[in-house]
Amino acid sequence: MRVDVVSIFPEYLAPLELSLIGKARGLGILELQVHDLRTWTNDVHRTVDDTPYGGGPGMVMRPEPWGRALDQVATPESTLIVPTPAGEPFTQRVAHELADLPHLIFAPGRYEGIDQRVLDHAATRMNVREVSLGDYVLFGGEVAVLVIVEAITRLLPGVLGNADSLVEESHTGGLLEAPMYTKPAVWREQPVPEILRSGDHGRIARWRRAQAVLRTAERRPDLLAAADLDKRDLDVLNE
Ligand SMILES: NC(=O)c1ccno1
């Protein structure tokens, strides 16, 4: 997978050189380049914003630099990802969809956002997805890019040492993951649930599933409706 990020704060994306994302880049699993939007300005002040038509507070990102940036970076295989509070919810399902694509271009906006014509023009030549991390507003989209790139990269084959880690985690199969424990067996007078030390893998799997169902029902009943529950799950909920 190739990822390009265009930002007026490229240094914000430095964490993409670290840890498992940095490892994925080193292994060639992820090809990633960060660009400074001001590269595509053509005035002495390297201007990227202006006042909004129709009035109102703040500034809007001008279309010209973005247009020239996308002209240079985009290919016929590109998908443009625009982090915005006005976007579709970014979920694990969306992360899997994006992880299957060949080329993502991230356009994190600043100020009051990017001139809408940039997105409309881009949509004439590539898929455009406006995505939201949640119902809150950030100073800009760069933090959202870090989150989205991490969520996608960990799904790429060869990045996680043990692909089984993806099977039991939250939101896989529509449920929240069960609580996890490690040594010591007792900590501050709190024992690890006995079943997890039984060695009975069938009972352990059933216990974890039951815990996931109960935790999801308690914390995210909205997810339960879409989850693929079996009769045993329903029995757990009705106990
Ligand atoms: N909620 C969001 O994803 C977001 C992106 C930029 N500002 O807020």
CSV table of C-alpha atoms and ligand atoms in Angstrom, one decimal:
chain,number,residue,atom,x,y,z
A,1,MET,CA,0.0,0.0,0.0
A,2,ARG,CA,1.1,3.5,-0.8
A,3,VAL,CA,0.1,6.5,1.4
A,4,ASP,CA,0.6,10.2,0.6
A,5,VAL,CA,-0.2,12.9,3.2
A,6,VAL,CA,-0.4,16.5,2.2
A,7,SER,CA,-0.3,18.9,5.2
A,8,ILE,CA,0.7,22.5,6.1
A,9,PHE,CA,2.2,20.9,9.3
A,10,PRO,CA,4.3,17.9,7.9
A,11,GLU,CA,6.2,17.7,11.2
A,12,TYR,CA,2.9,16.7,12.9
A,13,LEU,CA,3.2,13.4,11.0
A,14,ALA,CA,6.6,12.5,12.4
A,15,PRO,CA,5.2,9.7,14.6
A,16,LEU,CA,4.5,7.8,11.3
A,17,GLU,CA,8.3,7.1,11.3
A,18,LEU,CA,8.1,5.2,14.7
A,19,SER,CA,7.2,1.8,16.0
A,20,LEU,CA,5.3,-0.7,14.0
A,21,ILE,CA,4.4,1.9,11.3
A,22,GLY,CA,8.1,2.6,10.9
A,23,LYS,CA,8.7,-1.1,10.7
A,24,ALA,CA,6.1,-1.6,8.0
A,25,ARG,CA,7.7,1.2,6.0
A,26,GLY,CA,11.1,-0.4,6.5
A,27,LEU,CA,9.8,-3.8,5.3
A,28,GLY,CA,8.2,-2.2,2.2
A,29,ILE,CA,4.7,-3.2,3.4
A,30,LEU,CA,3.8,0.4,3.6
A,31,GLU,CA,5.2,3.1,1.3
A,32,LEU,CA,4.4,6.5,2.9
A,33,GLN,CA,5.4,10.1,1.9
A,34,VAL,CA,4.5,13.3,3.7
A,35,HIS,CA,4.3,16.5,1.6
A,36,ASP,CA,4.2,20.2,2.6
A,37,LEU,CA,1.1,21.8,0.9
A,38,ARG,CA,3.1,25.1,0.7
A,39,THR,CA,5.2,23.3,-1.9
A,40,TRP,CA,2.4,24.0,-4.3
A,41,THR,CA,1.9,27.7,-3.4
A,42,ASN,CA,3.2,30.3,-5.9
A,43,ASP,CA,3.3,33.5,-3.9
A,44,VAL,CA,6.1,35.0,-1.8
A,45,HIS,CA,4.1,34.4,1.4
A,46,ARG,CA,3.2,30.8,0.4
A,47,THR,CA,-0.5,31.6,1.2
A,48,VAL,CA,-2.8,28.6,1.8
A,49,ASP,CA,-5.9,30.2,3.2
A,50,ASP,CA,-8.3,33.1,2.6
A,51,THR,CA,-11.5,34.6,4.1
A,52,PRO,CA,-14.7,32.6,3.5
A,53,TYR,CA,-17.3,33.7,0.9
A,54,GLY,CA,-20.5,34.5,2.6
A,55,GLY,CA,-18.7,35.8,5.6
A,56,GLY,CA,-18.2,34.1,9.0
A,57,PRO,CA,-15.3,33.5,11.3
A,58,GLY,CA,-12.0,32.0,10.4
A,59,MET,CA,-10.3,31.2,7.2
A,60,VAL,CA,-10.8,28.6,4.4
A,61,MET,CA,-8.0,26.7,2.7
A,62,ARG,CA,-7.6,27.9,-0.9
A,63,PRO,CA,-8.2,25.5,-3.7
A,64,GLU,CA,-5.2,26.3,-5.9
A,65,PRO,CA,-2.5,24.7,-3.8
A,66,TRP,CA,-4.6,21.6,-3.2
A,67,GLY,CA,-5.4,21.3,-6.9
A,68,ARG,CA,-1.8,21.4,-7.9
A,69,ALA,CA,-0.8,19.0,-5.1
A,70,LEU,CA,-3.4,16.4,-6.1
A,71,ASP,CA,-2.5,16.9,-9.8
A,72,GLN,CA,1.0,15.8,-8.9
A,73,VAL,CA,0.3,13.1,-6.2
A,74,ALA,CA,-2.8,11.4,-7.5
A,75,THR,CA,-2.9,8.3,-9.8
A,76,PRO,CA,-6.0,6.5,-11.3
A,77,GLU,CA,-5.8,4.1,-8.3
A,78,SER,CA,-5.9,6.9,-5.7
A,79,THR,CA,-8.6,7.4,-3.0
A,80,LEU,CA,-8.7,10.8,-1.3
A,81,ILE,CA,-9.3,10.6,2.5
A,82,VAL,CA,-10.4,13.8,4.1
A,83,PRO,CA,-10.6,13.8,7.9
A,84,THR,CA,-13.5,16.1,9.0
A,85,PRO,CA,-16.2,16.2,11.7
A,86,ALA,CA,-18.7,16.2,8.9
A,87,GLY,CA,-17.5,12.8,7.6
A,88,GLU,CA,-18.8,9.3,7.7
A,89,PRO,CA,-17.8,7.5,11.0
A,90,PHE,CA,-14.4,6.0,10.9
A,91,THR,CA,-14.9,2.4,12.1
A,92,GLN,CA,-13.0,-0.9,12.1
A,93,ARG,CA,-15.1,-1.8,9.0
A,94,VAL,CA,-13.9,1.3,7.2
A,95,ALA,CA,-10.3,0.6,8.3
A,96,HIS,CA,-10.6,-2.8,6.6
A,97,GLU,CA,-12.0,-1.3,3.5
A,98,LEU,CA,-9.2,1.3,3.2
A,99,ALA,CA,-6.5,-1.3,4.0
A,100,ASP,CA,-7.5,-3.2,0.8
A,101,LEU,CA,-6.9,-0.1,-1.4
A,102,PRO,CA,-3.7,0.5,-3.4
A,103,HIS,CA,-3.2,4.2,-2.8
A,104,LEU,CA,-4.5,6.6,-0.2
A,105,ILE,CA,-4.0,10.4,-0.3
A,106,PHE,CA,-4.8,12.1,3.0
A,107,ALA,CA,-5.9,15.8,3.0
A,108,PRO,CA,-6.0,17.0,6.6
A,109,GLY,CA,-7.6,20.4,6.6
A,110,ARG,CA,-6.9,23.3,8.9
A,111,TYR,CA,-8.7,26.5,9.8
A,112,GLU,CA,-12.4,26.1,8.8
A,113,GLY,CA,-11.6,23.5,6.3
A,114,ILE,CA,-10.8,23.0,2.6
A,115,ASP,CA,-12.7,24.8,-0.2
A,116,GLN,CA,-15.4,22.4,-1.2
A,117,ARG,CA,-14.5,22.6,-4.9
A,118,VAL,CA,-11.2,20.7,-4.1
A,119,LEU,CA,-13.2,17.7,-3.0
A,120,ASP,CA,-15.8,18.1,-5.8
A,121,HIS,CA,-13.1,18.3,-8.5
A,122,ALA,CA,-11.2,15.4,-7.0
A,123,ALA,CA,-14.3,13.3,-7.1
A,124,THR,CA,-14.4,13.6,-10.9
A,125,ARG,CA,-11.2,11.6,-11.1
A,126,MET,CA,-10.9,9.5,-7.9
A,127,ASN,CA,-12.9,8.1,-5.0
A,128,VAL,CA,-13.2,10.7,-2.2
A,129,ARG,CA,-14.1,9.7,1.4
A,130,GLU,CA,-14.7,12.2,4.1
A,131,VAL,CA,-14.3,10.4,7.5
A,132,SER,CA,-14.8,11.5,11.1
A,133,LEU,CA,-13.1,10.0,14.2
A,134,GLY,CA,-16.0,11.1,16.3
A,135,ASP,CA,-18.4,13.8,17.2
A,136,TYR,CA,-15.8,16.4,18.2
A,137,VAL,CA,-13.6,19.0,16.5
A,138,LEU,CA,-9.8,19.1,16.3
A,139,PHE,CA,-7.5,22.0,15.4
A,140,GLY,CA,-6.9,20.1,12.1
A,141,GLY,CA,-7.0,16.7,10.5
A,142,GLU,CA,-3.4,15.7,11.1
A,143,VAL,CA,-4.1,13.9,14.4
A,144,ALA,CA,-6.9,12.0,12.6
A,145,VAL,CA,-4.4,11.0,9.9
A,146,LEU,CA,-2.2,9.4,12.5
A,147,VAL,CA,-5.1,7.4,14.0
A,148,ILE,CA,-6.4,6.3,10.6
A,149,VAL,CA,-3.0,5.3,9.2
A,150,GLU,CA,-2.3,3.3,12.4
A,151,ALA,CA,-5.7,1.5,12.3
A,152,ILE,CA,-5.1,0.6,8.6
A,153,THR,CA,-1.4,-0.3,8.9
A,154,ARG,CA,-2.0,-2.9,11.6
A,155,LEU,CA,-4.3,-4.7,9.3
A,156,LEU,CA,-1.8,-5.1,6.5
A,157,PRO,CA,-0.4,-8.6,6.1
A,158,GLY,CA,3.0,-9.0,7.7
A,159,VAL,CA,2.8,-6.0,10.1
A,160,LEU,CA,1.5,-7.8,13.2
A,161,GLY,CA,3.8,-10.6,14.3
A,162,ASN,CA,0.7,-12.8,15.1
A,163,ALA,CA,-2.2,-12.3,12.7
A,164,ASP,CA,-4.4,-14.1,15.3
A,165,SER,CA,-4.3,-10.8,17.3
A,166,LEU,CA,-6.7,-9.4,14.8
A,167,VAL,CA,-9.3,-12.2,15.5
A,168,GLU,CA,-10.3,-11.6,19.1
A,169,GLU,CA,-9.9,-7.8,19.3
A,170,SER,CA,-12.7,-5.3,19.8
A,171,HIS,CA,-15.0,-4.7,16.8
A,172,THR,CA,-14.0,-7.9,15.1
A,173,GLY,CA,-17.3,-9.6,14.6
A,174,GLY,CA,-19.1,-6.6,16.0
A,175,LEU,CA,-18.3,-7.2,19.7
A,176,LEU,CA,-16.0,-5.5,22.2
A,177,GLU,CA,-13.2,-7.8,23.3
A,178,ALA,CA,-13.3,-9.7,26.6
A,179,PRO,CA,-11.1,-8.5,29.6
A,180,MET,CA,-7.5,-9.8,29.5
A,181,TYR,CA,-5.2,-10.9,32.3
A,182,THR,CA,-1.6,-11.9,32.8
A,183,LYS,CA,0.7,-12.9,35.7
A,184,PRO,CA,0.7,-12.7,38.7
A,185,ALA,CA,-2.3,-15.1,39.4
A,186,VAL,CA,-3.3,-12.8,42.3
A,187,TRP,CA,-2.6,-9.0,42.4
A,188,ARG,CA,-3.6,-6.8,45.2
A,189,GLU,CA,-5.9,-9.6,46.4
A,190,GLN,CA,-7.6,-9.8,43.0
A,191,PRO,CA,-7.4,-13.3,41.4
A,192,VAL,CA,-7.4,-14.0,37.7
A,193,PRO,CA,-10.7,-15.6,36.8
A,194,GLU,CA,-10.2,-19.3,37.6
A,195,ILE,CA,-11.4,-20.5,34.2
A,196,LEU,CA,-8.5,-18.8,32.4
A,197,ARG,CA,-6.1,-20.9,34.4
A,198,SER,CA,-8.1,-24.2,33.8
A,199,GLY,CA,-6.3,-25.2,30.6
A,200,ASP,CA,-9.8,-26.0,29.2
A,201,HIS,CA,-9.5,-24.1,25.9
A,202,GLY,CA,-13.2,-24.8,24.9
A,203,ARG,CA,-14.5,-23.4,28.2
A,204,ILE,CA,-12.1,-20.5,28.0
A,205,ALA,CA,-13.3,-19.6,24.5
A,206,ARG,CA,-16.9,-19.8,25.6
A,207,TRP,CA,-16.2,-17.6,28.7
A,208,ARG,CA,-14.4,-15.0,26.6
A,209,ARG,CA,-17.3,-14.9,24.1
A,210,ALA,CA,-19.8,-14.5,26.9
A,211,GLN,CA,-17.7,-11.7,28.5
A,212,ALA,CA,-17.6,-10.0,25.1
A,213,VAL,CA,-21.3,-10.2,24.6
A,214,LEU,CA,-22.0,-8.9,28.1
A,215,ARG,CA,-19.5,-6.1,27.8
A,216,THR,CA,-20.9,-5.0,24.5
A,217,ALA,CA,-24.5,-5.1,25.8
A,218,GLU,CA,-23.4,-2.9,28.7
A,219,ARG,CA,-21.2,-0.4,26.9
A,220,ARG,CA,-22.3,-0.4,23.3
A,221,PRO,CA,-25.8,-1.8,22.8
A,222,ASP,CA,-25.8,-0.1,19.4
A,223,LEU,CA,-23.2,-2.6,18.3
A,224,LEU,CA,-25.1,-5.6,19.6
A,225,ALA,CA,-27.9,-5.0,17.1
A,226,ALA,CA,-25.5,-5.5,14.2
A,227,ALA,CA,-23.5,-8.3,15.8
A,228,ASP,CA,-23.8,-11.9,14.6
A,229,LEU,CA,-25.1,-13.5,17.8
A,230,ASP,CA,-25.8,-17.2,18.2
A,231,LYS,CA,-28.2,-19.0,20.6
A,232,ARG,CA,-25.5,-19.3,23.3
A,233,ASP,CA,-25.0,-15.5,23.1
A,234,LEU,CA,-28.7,-14.9,23.5
A,235,ASP,CA,-28.8,-17.3,26.5
A,236,VAL,CA,-25.9,-15.3,28.1
A,237,LEU,CA,-27.9,-12.0,27.6
A,238,ASN,CA,-31.0,-13.6,29.1
A,239,GLU,CA,-29.3,-15.1,32.2
B,1,LIG,N1,-13.8,14.6,14.3
B,1,LIG,C1,-12.8,14.5,13.3
B,1,LIG,O1,-12.5,13.4,12.7
B,1,LIG,C2,-12.1,15.7,13.0
B,1,LIG,C3,-11.2,15.9,12.0
B,1,LIG,C4,-10.8,17.2,12.0
B,1,LIG,N2,-11.4,17.8,13.1
B,1,LIG,O2,-12.2,16.9,13.7
